[in-house]
Tab-separated table of C-alpha atoms in Angstrom:
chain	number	residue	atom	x	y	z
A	1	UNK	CA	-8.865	-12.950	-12.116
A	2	UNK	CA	-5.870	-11.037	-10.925
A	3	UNK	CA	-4.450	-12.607	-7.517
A	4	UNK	CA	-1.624	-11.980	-5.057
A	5	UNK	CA	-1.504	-14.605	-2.547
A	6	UNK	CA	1.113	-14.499	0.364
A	7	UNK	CA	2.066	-17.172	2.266
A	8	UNK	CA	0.942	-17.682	6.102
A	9	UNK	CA	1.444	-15.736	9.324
A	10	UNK	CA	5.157	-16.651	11.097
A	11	UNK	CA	6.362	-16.439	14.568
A	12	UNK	CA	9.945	-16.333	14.427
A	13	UNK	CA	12.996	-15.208	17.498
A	14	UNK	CA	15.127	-12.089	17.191
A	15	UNK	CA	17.789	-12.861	15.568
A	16	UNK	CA	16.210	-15.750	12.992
A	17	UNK	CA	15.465	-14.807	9.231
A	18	UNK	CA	11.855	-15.095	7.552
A	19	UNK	CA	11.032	-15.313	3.805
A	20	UNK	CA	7.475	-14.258	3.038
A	21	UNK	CA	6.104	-15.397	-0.474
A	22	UNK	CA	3.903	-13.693	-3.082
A	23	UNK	CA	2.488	-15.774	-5.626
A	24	UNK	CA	0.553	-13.812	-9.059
A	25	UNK	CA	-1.976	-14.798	-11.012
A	26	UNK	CA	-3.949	-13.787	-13.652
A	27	UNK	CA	-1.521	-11.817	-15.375
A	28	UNK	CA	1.986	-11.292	-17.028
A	29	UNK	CA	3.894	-11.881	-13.872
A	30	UNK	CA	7.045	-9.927	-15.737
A	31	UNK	CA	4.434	-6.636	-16.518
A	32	UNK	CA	4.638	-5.065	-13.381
A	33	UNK	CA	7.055	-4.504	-10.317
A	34	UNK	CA	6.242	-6.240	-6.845
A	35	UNK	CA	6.337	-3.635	-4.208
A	36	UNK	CA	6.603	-4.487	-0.323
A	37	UNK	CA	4.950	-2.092	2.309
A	38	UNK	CA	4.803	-2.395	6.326
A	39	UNK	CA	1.800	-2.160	8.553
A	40	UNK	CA	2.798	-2.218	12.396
A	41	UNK	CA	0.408	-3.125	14.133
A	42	UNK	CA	-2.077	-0.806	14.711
A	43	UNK	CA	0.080	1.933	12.105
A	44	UNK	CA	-0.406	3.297	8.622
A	45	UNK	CA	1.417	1.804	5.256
A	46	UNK	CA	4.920	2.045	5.014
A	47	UNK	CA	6.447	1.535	1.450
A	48	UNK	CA	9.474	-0.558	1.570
A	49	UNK	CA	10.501	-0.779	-1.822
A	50	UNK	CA	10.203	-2.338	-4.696
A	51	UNK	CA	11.467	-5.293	-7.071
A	52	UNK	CA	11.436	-4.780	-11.232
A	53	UNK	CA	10.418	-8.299	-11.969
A	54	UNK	CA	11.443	-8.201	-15.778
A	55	UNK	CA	15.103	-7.238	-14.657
A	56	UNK	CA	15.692	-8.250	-11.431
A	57	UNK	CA	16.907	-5.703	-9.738
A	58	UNK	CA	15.709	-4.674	-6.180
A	59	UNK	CA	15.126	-1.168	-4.683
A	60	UNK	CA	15.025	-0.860	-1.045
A	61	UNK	CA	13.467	2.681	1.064
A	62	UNK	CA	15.994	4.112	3.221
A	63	UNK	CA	14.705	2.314	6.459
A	64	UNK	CA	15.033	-1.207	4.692
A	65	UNK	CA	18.546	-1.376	3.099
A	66	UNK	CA	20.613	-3.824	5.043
A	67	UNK	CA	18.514	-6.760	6.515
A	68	UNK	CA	16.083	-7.009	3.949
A	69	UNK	CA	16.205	-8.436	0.598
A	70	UNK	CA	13.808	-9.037	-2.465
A	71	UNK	CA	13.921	-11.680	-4.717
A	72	UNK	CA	12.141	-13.713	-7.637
A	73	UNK	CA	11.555	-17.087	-8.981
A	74	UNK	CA	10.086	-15.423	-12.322
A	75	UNK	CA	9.084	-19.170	-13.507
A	76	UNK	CA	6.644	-19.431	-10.760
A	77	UNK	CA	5.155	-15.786	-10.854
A	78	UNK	CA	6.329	-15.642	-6.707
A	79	UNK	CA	8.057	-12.458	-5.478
A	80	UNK	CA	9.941	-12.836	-1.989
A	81	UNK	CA	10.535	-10.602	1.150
A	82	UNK	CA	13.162	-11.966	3.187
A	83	UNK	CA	14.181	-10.536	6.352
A	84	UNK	CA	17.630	-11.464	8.276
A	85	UNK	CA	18.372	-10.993	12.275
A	86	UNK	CA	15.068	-10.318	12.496
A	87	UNK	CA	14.259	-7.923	15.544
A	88	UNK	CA	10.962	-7.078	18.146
A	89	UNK	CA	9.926	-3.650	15.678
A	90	UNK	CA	9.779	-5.861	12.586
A	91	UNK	CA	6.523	-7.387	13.985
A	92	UNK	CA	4.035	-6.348	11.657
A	93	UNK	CA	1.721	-7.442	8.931
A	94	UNK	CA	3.755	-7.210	5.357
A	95	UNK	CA	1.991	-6.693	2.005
A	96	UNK	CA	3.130	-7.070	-1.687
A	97	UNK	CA	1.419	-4.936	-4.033
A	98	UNK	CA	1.895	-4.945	-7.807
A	99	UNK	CA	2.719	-1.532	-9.706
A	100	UNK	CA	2.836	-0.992	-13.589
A	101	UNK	CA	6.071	0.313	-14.097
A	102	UNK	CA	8.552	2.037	-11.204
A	103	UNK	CA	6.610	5.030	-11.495
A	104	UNK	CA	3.064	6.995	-12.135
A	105	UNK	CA	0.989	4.267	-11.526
A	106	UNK	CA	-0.649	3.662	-8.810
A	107	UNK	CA	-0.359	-0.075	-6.300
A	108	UNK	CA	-3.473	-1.685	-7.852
A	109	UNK	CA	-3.717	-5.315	-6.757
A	110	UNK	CA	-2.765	-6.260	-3.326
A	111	UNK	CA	-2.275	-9.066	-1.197
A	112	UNK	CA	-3.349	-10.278	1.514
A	113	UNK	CA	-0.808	-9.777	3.976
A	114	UNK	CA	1.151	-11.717	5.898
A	115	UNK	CA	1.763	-11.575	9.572
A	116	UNK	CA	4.643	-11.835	11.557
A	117	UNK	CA	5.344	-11.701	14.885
A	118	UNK	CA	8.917	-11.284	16.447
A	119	UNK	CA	9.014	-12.537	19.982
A	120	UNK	CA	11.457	-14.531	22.216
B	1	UNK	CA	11.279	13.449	-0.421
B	2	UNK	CA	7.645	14.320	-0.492
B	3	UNK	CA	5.982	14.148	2.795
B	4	UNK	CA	2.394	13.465	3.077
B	5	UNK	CA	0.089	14.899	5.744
B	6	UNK	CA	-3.261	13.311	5.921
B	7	UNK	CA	-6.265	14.834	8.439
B	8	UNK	CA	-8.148	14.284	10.108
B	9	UNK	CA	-6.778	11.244	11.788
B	10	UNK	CA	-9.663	9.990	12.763
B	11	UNK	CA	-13.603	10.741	11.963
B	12	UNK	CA	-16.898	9.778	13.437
B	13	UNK	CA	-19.811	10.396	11.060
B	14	UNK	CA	-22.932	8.698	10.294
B	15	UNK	CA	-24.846	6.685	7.968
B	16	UNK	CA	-26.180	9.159	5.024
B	17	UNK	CA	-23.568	12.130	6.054
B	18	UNK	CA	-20.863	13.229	3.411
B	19	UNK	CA	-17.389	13.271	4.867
B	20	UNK	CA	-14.258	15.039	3.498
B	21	UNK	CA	-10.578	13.811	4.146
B	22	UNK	CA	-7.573	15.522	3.018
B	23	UNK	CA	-4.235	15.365	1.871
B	24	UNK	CA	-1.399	18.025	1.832
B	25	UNK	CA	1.826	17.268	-0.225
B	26	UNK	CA	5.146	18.690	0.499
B	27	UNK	CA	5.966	19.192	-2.689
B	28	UNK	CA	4.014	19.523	-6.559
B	29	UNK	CA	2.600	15.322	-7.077
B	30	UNK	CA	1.170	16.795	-10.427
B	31	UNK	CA	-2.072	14.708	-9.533
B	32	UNK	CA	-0.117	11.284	-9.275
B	33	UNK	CA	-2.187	10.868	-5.970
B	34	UNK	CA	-4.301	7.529	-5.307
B	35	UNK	CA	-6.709	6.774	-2.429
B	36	UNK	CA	-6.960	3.587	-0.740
B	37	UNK	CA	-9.744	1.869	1.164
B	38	UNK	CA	-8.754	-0.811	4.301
B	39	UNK	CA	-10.605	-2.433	6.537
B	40	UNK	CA	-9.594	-4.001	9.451
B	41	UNK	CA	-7.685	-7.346	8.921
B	42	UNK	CA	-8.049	-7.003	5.393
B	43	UNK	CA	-4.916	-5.358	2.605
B	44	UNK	CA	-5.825	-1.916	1.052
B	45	UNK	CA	-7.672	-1.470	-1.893
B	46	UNK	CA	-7.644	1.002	-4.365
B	47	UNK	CA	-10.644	3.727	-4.834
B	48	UNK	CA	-9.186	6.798	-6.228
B	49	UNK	CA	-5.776	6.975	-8.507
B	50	UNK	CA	-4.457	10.153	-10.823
B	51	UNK	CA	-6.294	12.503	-8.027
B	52	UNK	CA	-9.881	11.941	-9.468
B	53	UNK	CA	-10.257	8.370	-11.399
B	54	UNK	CA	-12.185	5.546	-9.638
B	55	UNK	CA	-10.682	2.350	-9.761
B	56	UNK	CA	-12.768	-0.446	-11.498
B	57	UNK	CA	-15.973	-1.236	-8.965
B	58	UNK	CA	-16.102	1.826	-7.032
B	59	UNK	CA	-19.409	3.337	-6.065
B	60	UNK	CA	-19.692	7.126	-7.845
B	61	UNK	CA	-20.301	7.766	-3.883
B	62	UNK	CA	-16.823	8.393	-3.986
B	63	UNK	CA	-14.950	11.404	-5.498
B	64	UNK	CA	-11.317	12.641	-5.828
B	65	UNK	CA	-10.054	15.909	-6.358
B	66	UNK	CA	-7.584	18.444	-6.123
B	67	UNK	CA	-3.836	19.635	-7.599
B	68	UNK	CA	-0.694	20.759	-6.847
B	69	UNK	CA	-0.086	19.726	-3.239
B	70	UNK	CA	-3.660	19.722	-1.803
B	71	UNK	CA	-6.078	16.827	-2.660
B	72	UNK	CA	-9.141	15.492	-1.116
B	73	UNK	CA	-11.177	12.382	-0.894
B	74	UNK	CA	-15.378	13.071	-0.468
B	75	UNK	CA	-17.734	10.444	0.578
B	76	UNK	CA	-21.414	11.146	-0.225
B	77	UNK	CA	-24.307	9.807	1.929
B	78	UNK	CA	-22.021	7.151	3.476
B	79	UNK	CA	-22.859	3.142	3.478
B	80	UNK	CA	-22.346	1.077	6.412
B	81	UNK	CA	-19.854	-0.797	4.685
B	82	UNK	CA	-17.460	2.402	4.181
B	83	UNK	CA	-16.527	2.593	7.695
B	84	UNK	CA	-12.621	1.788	7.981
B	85	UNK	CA	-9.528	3.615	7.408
B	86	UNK	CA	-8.168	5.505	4.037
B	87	UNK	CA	-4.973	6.596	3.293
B	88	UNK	CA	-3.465	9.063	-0.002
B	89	UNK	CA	-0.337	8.010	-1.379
B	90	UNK	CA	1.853	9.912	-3.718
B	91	UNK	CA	2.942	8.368	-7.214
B	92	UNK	CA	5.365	11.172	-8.583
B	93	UNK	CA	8.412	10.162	-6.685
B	94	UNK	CA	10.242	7.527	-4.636
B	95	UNK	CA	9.578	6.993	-2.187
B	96	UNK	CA	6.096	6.782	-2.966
B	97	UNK	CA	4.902	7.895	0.446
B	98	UNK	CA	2.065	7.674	2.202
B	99	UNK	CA	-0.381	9.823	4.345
B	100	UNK	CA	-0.842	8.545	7.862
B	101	UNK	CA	-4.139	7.543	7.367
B	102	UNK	CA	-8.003	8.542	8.588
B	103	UNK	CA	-9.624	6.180	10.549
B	104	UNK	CA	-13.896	6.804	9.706
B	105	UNK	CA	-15.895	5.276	12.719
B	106	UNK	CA	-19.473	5.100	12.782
B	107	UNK	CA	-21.258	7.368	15.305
């Protein structure tokens, strides 16, 4: 069956950098892009963008170009969410969620989030 | 970009009562609109994609519809177990935005 895992919840200082995991199974890791979306807490979905995993190449929403980065490591079907100088407002719980394609699909298979919580 | 606004907010109905929830676009999504499910502590999960399709699993309870810029989400004779929040997201564009969600408490 089709599976997103993410890694555990984090407590981390302002100013440290965190690197969430999302592991796949059950399907063609390189068949679908990994997106990233933001739930403070107690606040709706926030998309943060989105990683092609055949290619590579990273797209970031306007709000999350600068301390955030995507990455891959294609041979174990993980995506990666990597945050840098971390600060208080990026406590939240962060999702991955796969998508067919960049566009006109819909995010169909989530994970499970992971929580992290910025505090000195 | 497209800007979605979602209402109500929030929604207090009971057990056996239909509810309606709505979604206004800013712009044409040609029907690239999905519905998600989530309930607290848990990730989202897909009911409703393409304005009107269930997702794989969901109960015919639930229906989609809509065009243009306006879509809706209807819940017939709610179960206890659909109590939570929803939220529409547009698929036509990035950034594929979301509404800011309707929170559907039991009465």
């Amino acid at each position: 069956q089709i599976q997103l895992v993410q890694s555990g919840p984090e407590l981390k200082k302002p100013g440290e950098t965190v690197k969430i995991s999302c592991k796949a199974s059950g399907y063609t890791f390189t068949n679908y892009g990994m997106n990233w979306v933001k739930q403070a807490p107690g606040k709706g979905l926030k998309w943060m963008g989105w990683i092609n995993t055949y290619t590579g190449e990273p797209t970031y929403a306007d709000d999350f170009k600068g301390r955030f980065a995507f990455s891959l490591e294609t041979s174990a079907s993980t995506a990666y969410l990597q945050i840098n100088n971390l600060k208080n407002e990026d406590t939240a719980t962060y999702f991955c969620a796969r998508r067919e394609g960049d566009g006109y699909y819909p995010f169909d298979y989530w994970g499970q989030g992971t929580t992290l919580t910025v505090s000195s | 970009d497209i800007q979605m606004t979602q209402s109500p907010a929030s929604l207090s109905a009971s057990v056996g009562e239909t509810v309606t929830i709505t979604c206004r676009a800013s712009g044409n999504i040609h029907n690239y609109l999905a519905w998600y499910q989530q309930k607290q502590g848990k990730s989202p999960q897909l009911l409703v994609y393409n304005a009107k399709t269930l997702a794989d699993g969901v109960p015919s309870r639930f229906s989609g519809s809509g065009s243009g810029t306006q879509y809706s989400l209807k819940i017939n004779s709610l179960q206890p177990e659909d109590f939570g929040s929803y939220y529409c997201q547009h698929f036509w564009s990035t950034p594929p935005t979301f509404g800011a969600g309707t929170k559907l408490e039991l009465k």
